[in-house]
Amino acid sequence: GVSVRLGAVVKEFETETGELIRALDGLSLDVAAGEFIAIVGPSGCGKSTLLNILAGLDRASTGLVEIGGAPARGPHPEAGVVFQSDYLLPWRSVLDNVLLPIEIKGLDRKAHVPAAEQLLADVGLAGFGAKKPSELSGGMRQRAGICRAIIQKPGLLLMDEPFGALDALTREQMIIDLQALWLRLGNTVIFITHGIDEAVFLADRVIVLSPRPGRIDLDLKVDMARP
Ligand code: ADP
Ligand code: ADP
């Protein structure tokens, strides 16, 4: 995994009326390589803003953003992202969705097919590669989305409420499966969730953001015995 460092990160948005909204107000956070961090907090506290900045989808107004010890500019090659919505391309097969990052990077698609099929099998989707996303359940599509995020073995996995749209039972199974996957990958994970239960179960460290935008209320080390 890679380390992440945020130093006094400020993010301001301008509204249509020209008013400035401070989504992050001087956030500082150090994440060690291989650490699994969960970020919780009330709606509007800046969780998605933080993740979008780390994913390179947005830029901090001021402050330091480092991934793997170097300033982050734009989408980072070491970062894989999973959102609440799976964003699978409906006209592509599940396998071709998983292989999308490989194609975008101009790498040899064929050479990566066995790895993609193995990943799908790892998350319980063996035999579903040829199906279209619409033929899968919500949980299965989210699993495929995770496969697409990790096909390139990212040093940093960013997840924004990946299970937020799933029913309780599916969600519980996904949490267990994600833990198994992470124990094998050992990459750094930043996991945004509304579920304090899944945060405590999965993470080494739980960060609670304050309703005051992007301030840390609580930084808690979780010491659970791992399987
Ligand atoms: P959540 O609480 O689940 O993160 P939000 O509704 O706060 O969901 O945000 C979802 C997305 O919409 C975020 O990526 C955010 O950047 C964007 N967003 C949130 N508020 C606004 C806004 N006032 N104007 C434009 N985009 C927004
Ligand atoms: P969370 O994910 O914790 O719900 P967000 O990061 O989505 O919070 O939003 C933090 C604050 O920034 C909110 O007040 C939200 O309305 C605002 N915001 C987020 N994205 C935008 C945007 N693109 N334009 C304007 N305001 C935004």
PDB file of C-alpha atoms and ligand atoms in Angstrom:
ATOM      1  CA  GLY A   1       0.000   0.000   0.000  1.00  0.00           C
ATOM      2  CA  VAL A   2       0.894   3.675  -0.255  1.00  0.00           C
ATOM      3  CA  SER A   3       0.746   6.334   2.431  1.00  0.00           C
ATOM      4  CA  VAL A   4      -1.558   9.342   2.286  1.00  0.00           C
ATOM      5  CA  ARG A   5      -0.974  12.755   3.814  1.00  0.00           C
ATOM      6  CA  LEU A   6      -3.397  15.643   4.019  1.00  0.00           C
ATOM      7  CA  GLY A   7      -2.093  18.898   5.458  1.00  0.00           C
ATOM      8  CA  ALA A   8      -4.488  21.725   6.318  1.00  0.00           C
ATOM      9  CA  VAL A   9      -6.676  20.948   3.310  1.00  0.00           C
ATOM     10  CA  VAL A  10      -9.305  23.591   2.559  1.00  0.00           C
ATOM     11  CA  LYS A  11     -11.971  23.095  -0.078  1.00  0.00           C
ATOM     12  CA  GLU A  12     -14.379  25.869  -0.938  1.00  0.00           C
ATOM     13  CA  PHE A  13     -17.271  25.729  -3.386  1.00  0.00           C
ATOM     14  CA  GLU A  14     -18.904  28.779  -4.853  1.00  0.00           C
ATOM     15  CA  THR A  15     -22.688  28.605  -4.980  1.00  0.00           C
ATOM     16  CA  GLU A  16     -24.771  30.071  -7.794  1.00  0.00           C
ATOM     17  CA  THR A  17     -25.355  33.176  -5.669  1.00  0.00           C
ATOM     18  CA  GLY A  18     -21.598  33.662  -5.299  1.00  0.00           C
ATOM     19  CA  GLU A  19     -21.510  32.566  -1.671  1.00  0.00           C
ATOM     20  CA  LEU A  20     -18.536  30.447  -0.592  1.00  0.00           C
ATOM     21  CA  ILE A  21     -19.199  27.093   1.103  1.00  0.00           C
ATOM     22  CA  ARG A  22     -16.316  25.589   3.019  1.00  0.00           C
ATOM     23  CA  ALA A  23     -16.631  21.819   2.583  1.00  0.00           C
ATOM     24  CA  LEU A  24     -13.252  21.156   4.227  1.00  0.00           C
ATOM     25  CA  ASP A  25     -11.815  23.598   6.725  1.00  0.00           C
ATOM     26  CA  GLY A  26      -8.156  22.801   7.264  1.00  0.00           C
ATOM     27  CA  LEU A  27      -8.237  19.010   7.408  1.00  0.00           C
ATOM     28  CA  SER A  28      -5.007  17.238   8.350  1.00  0.00           C
ATOM     29  CA  LEU A  29      -4.714  13.473   8.279  1.00  0.00           C
ATOM     30  CA  ASP A  30      -1.914  10.929   7.963  1.00  0.00           C
ATOM     31  CA  VAL A  31      -2.688   7.442   6.737  1.00  0.00           C
ATOM     32  CA  ALA A  32       0.073   4.841   6.946  1.00  0.00           C
ATOM     33  CA  ALA A  33       0.777   2.429   4.105  1.00  0.00           C
ATOM     34  CA  GLY A  34      -1.480  -0.610   4.464  1.00  0.00           C
ATOM     35  CA  GLU A  35      -3.821   1.028   6.934  1.00  0.00           C
ATOM     36  CA  PHE A  36      -7.616   0.587   6.606  1.00  0.00           C
ATOM     37  CA  ILE A  37      -9.280   3.841   7.599  1.00  0.00           C
ATOM     38  CA  ALA A  38     -13.008   4.397   7.886  1.00  0.00           C
ATOM     39  CA  ILE A  39     -14.415   7.913   7.743  1.00  0.00           C
ATOM     40  CA  VAL A  40     -17.823   8.555   9.249  1.00  0.00           C
ATOM     41  CA  GLY A  41     -19.769  11.714   9.984  1.00  0.00           C
ATOM     42  CA  PRO A  42     -23.054  13.472   9.360  1.00  0.00           C
ATOM     43  CA  SER A  43     -24.295  14.284   5.883  1.00  0.00           C
ATOM     44  CA  GLY A  44     -22.632  17.377   4.475  1.00  0.00           C
ATOM     45  CA  CYS A  45     -19.492  17.157   6.643  1.00  0.00           C
ATOM     46  CA  GLY A  46     -17.231  16.816   3.621  1.00  0.00           C
ATOM     47  CA  LYS A  47     -16.675  13.069   3.283  1.00  0.00           C
ATOM     48  CA  SER A  48     -17.334  12.877  -0.450  1.00  0.00           C
ATOM     49  CA  THR A  49     -15.360  16.050  -1.053  1.00  0.00           C
ATOM     50  CA  LEU A  50     -12.377  14.500   0.705  1.00  0.00           C
ATOM     51  CA  LEU A  51     -12.651  11.310  -1.321  1.00  0.00           C
ATOM     52  CA  ASN A  52     -13.061  13.162  -4.613  1.00  0.00           C
ATOM     53  CA  ILE A  53      -9.896  15.150  -3.882  1.00  0.00           C
ATOM     54  CA  LEU A  54      -7.955  11.971  -3.097  1.00  0.00           C
ATOM     55  CA  ALA A  55      -9.325  10.334  -6.256  1.00  0.00           C
ATOM     56  CA  GLY A  56      -8.125  13.316  -8.274  1.00  0.00           C
ATOM     57  CA  LEU A  57     -11.668  14.131  -9.400  1.00  0.00           C
ATOM     58  CA  ASP A  58     -11.526  17.483  -7.614  1.00  0.00           C
ATOM     59  CA  ARG A  59      -8.800  19.798  -6.348  1.00  0.00           C
ATOM     60  CA  ALA A  60      -8.189  21.228  -2.894  1.00  0.00           C
ATOM     61  CA  SER A  61      -8.486  25.025  -2.742  1.00  0.00           C
ATOM     62  CA  THR A  62      -5.396  25.153  -0.527  1.00  0.00           C
ATOM     63  CA  GLY A  63      -3.340  22.682   1.482  1.00  0.00           C
ATOM     64  CA  LEU A  64      -1.175  19.649   0.944  1.00  0.00           C
ATOM     65  CA  VAL A  65      -2.333  16.383  -0.651  1.00  0.00           C
ATOM     66  CA  GLU A  66       0.279  13.638  -0.919  1.00  0.00           C
ATOM     67  CA  ILE A  67      -0.127  10.059  -2.095  1.00  0.00           C
ATOM     68  CA  GLY A  68       2.856   7.769  -1.689  1.00  0.00           C
ATOM     69  CA  GLY A  69       4.998  10.674  -0.503  1.00  0.00           C
ATOM     70  CA  ALA A  70       4.509  12.794  -3.623  1.00  0.00           C
ATOM     71  CA  PRO A  71       2.084  15.655  -4.293  1.00  0.00           C
ATOM     72  CA  ALA A  72      -1.092  14.314  -5.907  1.00  0.00           C
ATOM     73  CA  ARG A  73      -2.149  15.976  -9.146  1.00  0.00           C
ATOM     74  CA  GLY A  74      -5.143  14.541 -10.926  1.00  0.00           C
ATOM     75  CA  PRO A  75      -6.204  10.878 -10.932  1.00  0.00           C
ATOM     76  CA  HIS A  76      -3.473   8.872  -9.271  1.00  0.00           C
ATOM     77  CA  PRO A  77      -2.207   5.718 -11.018  1.00  0.00           C
ATOM     78  CA  GLU A  78      -2.048   3.991  -7.606  1.00  0.00           C
ATOM     79  CA  ALA A  79      -5.665   4.728  -6.691  1.00  0.00           C
ATOM     80  CA  GLY A  80      -8.751   2.607  -7.363  1.00  0.00           C
ATOM     81  CA  VAL A  81     -12.164   4.082  -6.623  1.00  0.00           C
ATOM     82  CA  VAL A  82     -15.547   2.561  -5.770  1.00  0.00           C
ATOM     83  CA  PHE A  83     -18.681   4.685  -5.388  1.00  0.00           C
ATOM     84  CA  GLN A  84     -22.160   4.011  -4.032  1.00  0.00           C
ATOM     85  CA  SER A  85     -23.338   3.610  -7.610  1.00  0.00           C
ATOM     86  CA  ASP A  86     -21.468   0.909  -9.532  1.00  0.00           C
ATOM     87  CA  TYR A  87     -20.977   2.982 -12.714  1.00  0.00           C
ATOM     88  CA  LEU A  88     -20.630  -0.164 -14.800  1.00  0.00           C
ATOM     89  CA  LEU A  89     -21.063   0.430 -18.524  1.00  0.00           C
ATOM     90  CA  PRO A  90     -24.368  -1.303 -19.380  1.00  0.00           C
ATOM     91  CA  TRP A  91     -23.400  -2.226 -22.943  1.00  0.00           C
ATOM     92  CA  ARG A  92     -20.248  -4.056 -21.854  1.00  0.00           C
ATOM     93  CA  SER A  93     -20.079  -7.517 -20.322  1.00  0.00           C
ATOM     94  CA  VAL A  94     -19.092  -7.813 -16.653  1.00  0.00           C
ATOM     95  CA  LEU A  95     -15.646  -9.076 -17.672  1.00  0.00           C
ATOM     96  CA  ASP A  96     -15.141  -6.190 -20.093  1.00  0.00           C
ATOM     97  CA  ASN A  97     -16.131  -3.754 -17.361  1.00  0.00           C
ATOM     98  CA  VAL A  98     -13.502  -5.215 -15.040  1.00  0.00           C
ATOM     99  CA  LEU A  99     -10.930  -4.930 -17.843  1.00  0.00           C
ATOM    100  CA  LEU A 100     -11.809  -1.304 -18.603  1.00  0.00           C
ATOM    101  CA  PRO A 101      -8.887   0.266 -16.661  1.00  0.00           C
ATOM    102  CA  ILE A 102      -6.500  -2.064 -18.504  1.00  0.00           C
ATOM    103  CA  GLU A 103      -7.838  -0.900 -21.870  1.00  0.00           C
ATOM    104  CA  ILE A 104      -7.784   2.755 -20.848  1.00  0.00           C
ATOM    105  CA  LYS A 105      -4.132   2.366 -19.916  1.00  0.00           C
ATOM    106  CA  GLY A 106      -3.420   0.737 -23.283  1.00  0.00           C
ATOM    107  CA  LEU A 107      -2.275  -2.505 -21.671  1.00  0.00           C
ATOM    108  CA  ASP A 108      -2.716  -5.925 -23.254  1.00  0.00           C
ATOM    109  CA  ARG A 109      -6.347  -6.912 -22.644  1.00  0.00           C
ATOM    110  CA  LYS A 110      -5.890 -10.620 -23.392  1.00  0.00           C
ATOM    111  CA  ALA A 111      -2.997 -10.941 -20.961  1.00  0.00           C
ATOM    112  CA  HIS A 112      -5.231  -9.650 -18.162  1.00  0.00           C
ATOM    113  CA  VAL A 113      -8.286 -11.843 -18.812  1.00  0.00           C
ATOM    114  CA  PRO A 114      -7.163 -14.649 -16.446  1.00  0.00           C
ATOM    115  CA  ALA A 115      -6.537 -12.150 -13.623  1.00  0.00           C
ATOM    116  CA  ALA A 116      -9.946 -10.552 -14.188  1.00  0.00           C
ATOM    117  CA  GLU A 117     -11.651 -13.954 -14.162  1.00  0.00           C
ATOM    118  CA  GLN A 118      -9.805 -14.904 -10.976  1.00  0.00           C
ATOM    119  CA  LEU A 119     -10.921 -11.669  -9.294  1.00  0.00           C
ATOM    120  CA  LEU A 120     -14.540 -12.302 -10.299  1.00  0.00           C
ATOM    121  CA  ALA A 121     -14.275 -15.816  -8.878  1.00  0.00           C
ATOM    122  CA  ASP A 122     -12.758 -14.411  -5.655  1.00  0.00           C
ATOM    123  CA  VAL A 123     -15.840 -12.284  -5.056  1.00  0.00           C
ATOM    124  CA  GLY A 124     -18.328 -15.034  -5.938  1.00  0.00           C
ATOM    125  CA  LEU A 125     -18.924 -14.059  -9.563  1.00  0.00           C
ATOM    126  CA  ALA A 126     -17.369 -17.072 -11.266  1.00  0.00           C
ATOM    127  CA  GLY A 127     -19.234 -17.697 -14.517  1.00  0.00           C
ATOM    128  CA  PHE A 128     -20.823 -14.233 -14.633  1.00  0.00           C
ATOM    129  CA  GLY A 129     -18.141 -12.558 -16.754  1.00  0.00           C
ATOM    130  CA  ALA A 130     -20.083 -12.880 -20.005  1.00  0.00           C
ATOM    131  CA  LYS A 131     -23.299 -11.423 -18.531  1.00  0.00           C
ATOM    132  CA  LYS A 132     -24.388  -7.823 -18.836  1.00  0.00           C
ATOM    133  CA  PRO A 133     -24.566  -5.729 -15.637  1.00  0.00           C
ATOM    134  CA  SER A 134     -28.374  -5.580 -15.951  1.00  0.00           C
ATOM    135  CA  GLU A 135     -28.485  -9.365 -15.456  1.00  0.00           C
ATOM    136  CA  LEU A 136     -26.823  -9.047 -12.024  1.00  0.00           C
ATOM    137  CA  SER A 137     -28.227  -8.033  -8.640  1.00  0.00           C
ATOM    138  CA  GLY A 138     -27.139  -4.757  -7.009  1.00  0.00           C
ATOM    139  CA  GLY A 139     -24.706  -6.538  -4.714  1.00  0.00           C
ATOM    140  CA  MET A 140     -23.189  -8.474  -7.608  1.00  0.00           C
ATOM    141  CA  ARG A 141     -22.756  -5.288  -9.624  1.00  0.00           C
ATOM    142  CA  GLN A 142     -21.017  -3.655  -6.679  1.00  0.00           C
ATOM    143  CA  ARG A 143     -18.694  -6.672  -6.443  1.00  0.00           C
ATOM    144  CA  ALA A 144     -17.880  -6.280 -10.133  1.00  0.00           C
ATOM    145  CA  GLY A 145     -17.177  -2.591  -9.503  1.00  0.00           C
ATOM    146  CA  ILE A 146     -14.732  -3.549  -6.771  1.00  0.00           C
ATOM    147  CA  CYS A 147     -13.003  -5.969  -9.179  1.00  0.00           C
ATOM    148  CA  ARG A 148     -12.624  -3.138 -11.695  1.00  0.00           C
ATOM    149  CA  ALA A 149     -11.123  -0.914  -8.984  1.00  0.00           C
ATOM    150  CA  ILE A 150      -8.531  -3.510  -7.940  1.00  0.00           C
ATOM    151  CA  ILE A 151      -7.614  -5.134 -11.285  1.00  0.00           C
ATOM    152  CA  GLN A 152      -4.519  -2.940 -11.391  1.00  0.00           C
ATOM    153  CA  LYS A 153      -3.585  -3.801  -7.783  1.00  0.00           C
ATOM    154  CA  PRO A 154      -3.923  -0.225  -6.555  1.00  0.00           C
ATOM    155  CA  GLY A 155      -1.792   0.770  -3.573  1.00  0.00           C
ATOM    156  CA  LEU A 156      -4.752   2.867  -2.460  1.00  0.00           C
ATOM    157  CA  LEU A 157      -8.393   1.824  -2.547  1.00  0.00           C
ATOM    158  CA  LEU A 158     -10.901   4.659  -2.116  1.00  0.00           C
ATOM    159  CA  MET A 159     -14.487   3.723  -1.335  1.00  0.00           C
ATOM    160  CA  ASP A 160     -17.400   6.144  -0.947  1.00  0.00           C
ATOM    161  CA  GLU A 161     -20.306   4.340   0.711  1.00  0.00           C
ATOM    162  CA  PRO A 162     -19.834   1.260  -1.474  1.00  0.00           C
ATOM    163  CA  PHE A 163     -22.641  -0.628   0.294  1.00  0.00           C
ATOM    164  CA  GLY A 164     -24.944   2.342   0.874  1.00  0.00           C
ATOM    165  CA  ALA A 165     -27.516   1.274  -1.701  1.00  0.00           C
ATOM    166  CA  LEU A 166     -27.621  -2.413  -0.733  1.00  0.00           C
ATOM    167  CA  ASP A 167     -30.113  -4.251   1.445  1.00  0.00           C
ATOM    168  CA  ALA A 168     -28.991  -5.216   4.967  1.00  0.00           C
ATOM    169  CA  LEU A 169     -28.266  -8.874   4.257  1.00  0.00           C
ATOM    170  CA  THR A 170     -26.291  -8.255   1.072  1.00  0.00           C
ATOM    171  CA  ARG A 171     -24.413  -5.507   2.862  1.00  0.00           C
ATOM    172  CA  GLU A 172     -23.369  -7.808   5.698  1.00  0.00           C
ATOM    173  CA  GLN A 173     -22.029 -10.418   3.289  1.00  0.00           C
ATOM    174  CA  MET A 174     -20.173  -7.714   1.324  1.00  0.00           C
ATOM    175  CA  ILE A 175     -18.498  -6.454   4.496  1.00  0.00           C
ATOM    176  CA  ILE A 176     -17.194  -9.919   5.315  1.00  0.00           C
ATOM    177  CA  ASP A 177     -16.020 -10.460   1.728  1.00  0.00           C
ATOM    178  CA  LEU A 178     -14.321  -7.070   1.584  1.00  0.00           C
ATOM    179  CA  GLN A 179     -12.386  -7.883   4.732  1.00  0.00           C
ATOM    180  CA  ALA A 180     -11.186 -11.187   3.266  1.00  0.00           C
ATOM    181  CA  LEU A 181     -10.162  -9.417   0.077  1.00  0.00           C
ATOM    182  CA  TRP A 182      -8.314  -6.678   1.926  1.00  0.00           C
ATOM    183  CA  LEU A 183      -6.460  -9.150   4.164  1.00  0.00           C
ATOM    184  CA  ARG A 184      -5.104 -10.660   0.960  1.00  0.00           C
ATOM    185  CA  LEU A 185      -4.352  -7.397  -0.889  1.00  0.00           C
ATOM    186  CA  GLY A 186      -2.905  -5.481   2.051  1.00  0.00           C
ATOM    187  CA  ASN A 187      -3.369  -2.133   0.317  1.00  0.00           C
ATOM    188  CA  THR A 188      -4.256   1.148   1.963  1.00  0.00           C
ATOM    189  CA  VAL A 189      -8.016   1.673   2.156  1.00  0.00           C
ATOM    190  CA  ILE A 190      -9.997   4.844   2.819  1.00  0.00           C
ATOM    191  CA  PHE A 191     -13.593   3.826   3.334  1.00  0.00           C
ATOM    192  CA  ILE A 192     -16.445   6.293   3.699  1.00  0.00           C
ATOM    193  CA  THR A 193     -19.606   5.050   5.357  1.00  0.00           C
ATOM    194  CA  HIS A 194     -22.665   6.019   7.346  1.00  0.00           C
ATOM    195  CA  GLY A 195     -22.477   2.676   9.150  1.00  0.00           C
ATOM    196  CA  ILE A 196     -20.474   2.938  12.348  1.00  0.00           C
ATOM    197  CA  ASP A 197     -20.844  -0.845  12.727  1.00  0.00           C
ATOM    198  CA  GLU A 198     -19.125  -1.622   9.425  1.00  0.00           C
ATOM    199  CA  ALA A 199     -16.524   1.056  10.149  1.00  0.00           C
ATOM    200  CA  VAL A 200     -15.546  -0.563  13.440  1.00  0.00           C
ATOM    201  CA  PHE A 201     -15.651  -4.077  11.976  1.00  0.00           C
ATOM    202  CA  LEU A 202     -13.474  -3.326   8.958  1.00  0.00           C
ATOM    203  CA  ALA A 203     -11.087  -0.546   9.878  1.00  0.00           C
ATOM    204  CA  ASP A 204      -7.872  -0.201  11.865  1.00  0.00           C
ATOM    205  CA  ARG A 205      -8.842   3.370  12.546  1.00  0.00           C
ATOM    206  CA  VAL A 206     -12.139   5.222  12.542  1.00  0.00           C
ATOM    207  CA  ILE A 207     -12.159   8.960  11.855  1.00  0.00           C
ATOM    208  CA  VAL A 208     -15.277  10.839  12.855  1.00  0.00           C
ATOM    209  CA  LEU A 209     -15.687  14.111  10.999  1.00  0.00           C
ATOM    210  CA  SER A 210     -17.395  16.994  12.709  1.00  0.00           C
ATOM    211  CA  PRO A 211     -20.558  18.691  11.388  1.00  0.00           C
ATOM    212  CA  ARG A 212     -18.257  21.700  11.228  1.00  0.00           C
ATOM    213  CA  PRO A 213     -16.981  21.099   7.732  1.00  0.00           C
ATOM    214  CA  GLY A 214     -14.061  18.746   7.464  1.00  0.00           C
ATOM    215  CA  ARG A 215     -12.825  18.884  11.042  1.00  0.00           C
ATOM    216  CA  ILE A 216     -11.914  15.715  12.923  1.00  0.00           C
ATOM    217  CA  ASP A 217     -13.982  15.076  16.058  1.00  0.00           C
ATOM    218  CA  LEU A 218     -12.532  11.711  16.907  1.00  0.00           C
ATOM    219  CA  ASP A 219      -9.594   9.614  15.698  1.00  0.00           C
ATOM    220  CA  LEU A 220     -10.031   6.148  17.096  1.00  0.00           C
ATOM    221  CA  LYS A 221      -7.704   3.156  16.833  1.00  0.00           C
ATOM    222  CA  VAL A 222      -9.709  -0.035  16.574  1.00  0.00           C
ATOM    223  CA  ASP A 223      -8.028  -3.069  18.035  1.00  0.00           C
ATOM    224  CA  MET A 224     -10.067  -6.017  16.870  1.00  0.00           C
ATOM    225  CA  ALA A 225      -8.607  -9.474  16.499  1.00  0.00           C
ATOM    226  CA  ARG A 226      -8.482 -10.245  12.785  1.00  0.00           C
ATOM    227  CA  PRO A 227      -9.128 -13.724  11.470  1.00  0.00           C
TER     228      PRO A 227
HETATM  229  P1  ADP B   1     -23.446  11.882   0.511  1.00  0.00           P
HETATM  230  O1  ADP B   1     -23.917  12.519   1.754  1.00  0.00           O
HETATM  231  O2  ADP B   1     -23.984  10.504   0.322  1.00  0.00           O
HETATM  232  O3  ADP B   1     -21.984  11.994   0.275  1.00  0.00           O
HETATM  233  P2  ADP B   1     -24.239  14.160  -1.020  1.00  0.00           P
HETATM  234  O4  ADP B   1     -25.633  14.354  -1.486  1.00  0.00           O
HETATM  235  O5  ADP B   1     -23.733  14.995   0.099  1.00  0.00           O
HETATM  236  O6  ADP B   1     -24.120  12.628  -0.728  1.00  0.00           O
HETATM  237  O7  ADP B   1     -23.230  14.380  -2.226  1.00  0.00           O
HETATM  238  C1  ADP B   1     -23.259  13.602  -3.387  1.00  0.00           C
HETATM  239  C2  ADP B   1     -22.406  14.293  -4.448  1.00  0.00           C
HETATM  240  O8  ADP B   1     -23.024  15.519  -4.845  1.00  0.00           O
HETATM  241  C3  ADP B   1     -21.018  14.645  -3.917  1.00  0.00           C
HETATM  242  O9  ADP B   1     -20.048  14.083  -4.774  1.00  0.00           O
HETATM  243  C4  ADP B   1     -20.934  16.155  -3.934  1.00  0.00           C
HETATM  244  O10 ADP B   1     -19.709  16.620  -4.469  1.00  0.00           O
HETATM  245  C5  ADP B   1     -22.098  16.604  -4.780  1.00  0.00           C
HETATM  246  N1  ADP B   1     -22.767  17.737  -4.124  1.00  0.00           N
HETATM  247  C6  ADP B   1     -23.157  17.802  -2.840  1.00  0.00           C
HETATM  248  N2  ADP B   1     -23.715  18.988  -2.554  1.00  0.00           N
HETATM  249  C7  ADP B   1     -23.695  19.685  -3.703  1.00  0.00           C
HETATM  250  C8  ADP B   1     -24.137  21.002  -4.065  1.00  0.00           C
HETATM  251  N3  ADP B   1     -24.683  21.830  -3.173  1.00  0.00           N
HETATM  252  N4  ADP B   1     -23.965  21.384  -5.353  1.00  0.00           N
HETATM  253  C9  ADP B   1     -23.413  20.576  -6.228  1.00  0.00           C
HETATM  254  N5  ADP B   1     -22.963  19.331  -5.954  1.00  0.00           N
HETATM  255  C10 ADP B   1     -23.100  18.892  -4.705  1.00  0.00           C
HETATM  256  P1  ADP B   2     -20.745  14.415   2.733  1.00  0.00           P
HETATM  257  O1  ADP B   2     -20.135  13.508   1.732  1.00  0.00           O
HETATM  258  O2  ADP B   2     -20.107  14.285   4.085  1.00  0.00           O
HETATM  259  O3  ADP B   2     -22.224  14.307   2.814  1.00  0.00           O
HETATM  260  P2  ADP B   2     -20.006  16.476   0.856  1.00  0.00           P
HETATM  261  O4  ADP B   2     -18.531  16.360   0.716  1.00  0.00           O
HETATM  262  O5  ADP B   2     -20.846  15.885  -0.197  1.00  0.00           O
HETATM  263  O6  ADP B   2     -20.428  15.913   2.296  1.00  0.00           O
HETATM  264  O7  ADP B   2     -20.415  18.002   1.006  1.00  0.00           O
HETATM  265  C1  ADP B   2     -19.805  18.903   1.947  1.00  0.00           C
HETATM  266  C2  ADP B   2     -20.398  20.276   1.771  1.00  0.00           C
HETATM  267  O8  ADP B   2     -19.978  20.827   0.545  1.00  0.00           O
HETATM  268  C3  ADP B   2     -21.911  20.303   1.732  1.00  0.00           C
HETATM  269  O9  ADP B   2     -22.350  21.493   2.327  1.00  0.00           O
HETATM  270  C4  ADP B   2     -22.227  20.276   0.253  1.00  0.00           C
HETATM  271  O10 ADP B   2     -23.473  20.839  -0.029  1.00  0.00           O
HETATM  272  C5  ADP B   2     -21.084  21.092  -0.297  1.00  0.00           C
HETATM  273  N1  ADP B   2     -20.721  20.698  -1.682  1.00  0.00           N
HETATM  274  C6  ADP B   2     -20.206  19.500  -2.049  1.00  0.00           C
HETATM  275  N2  ADP B   2     -19.953  19.482  -3.384  1.00  0.00           N
HETATM  276  C7  ADP B   2     -20.336  20.693  -3.854  1.00  0.00           C
HETATM  277  C8  ADP B   2     -20.338  21.300  -5.147  1.00  0.00           C
HETATM  278  N3  ADP B   2     -19.899  20.641  -6.223  1.00  0.00           N
HETATM  279  N4  ADP B   2     -20.813  22.568  -5.238  1.00  0.00           N
HETATM  280  C9  ADP B   2     -21.257  23.240  -4.164  1.00  0.00           C
HETATM  281  N5  ADP B   2     -21.268  22.724  -2.916  1.00  0.00           N
HETATM  282  C10 ADP B   2     -20.823  21.469  -2.746  1.00  0.00           C
END
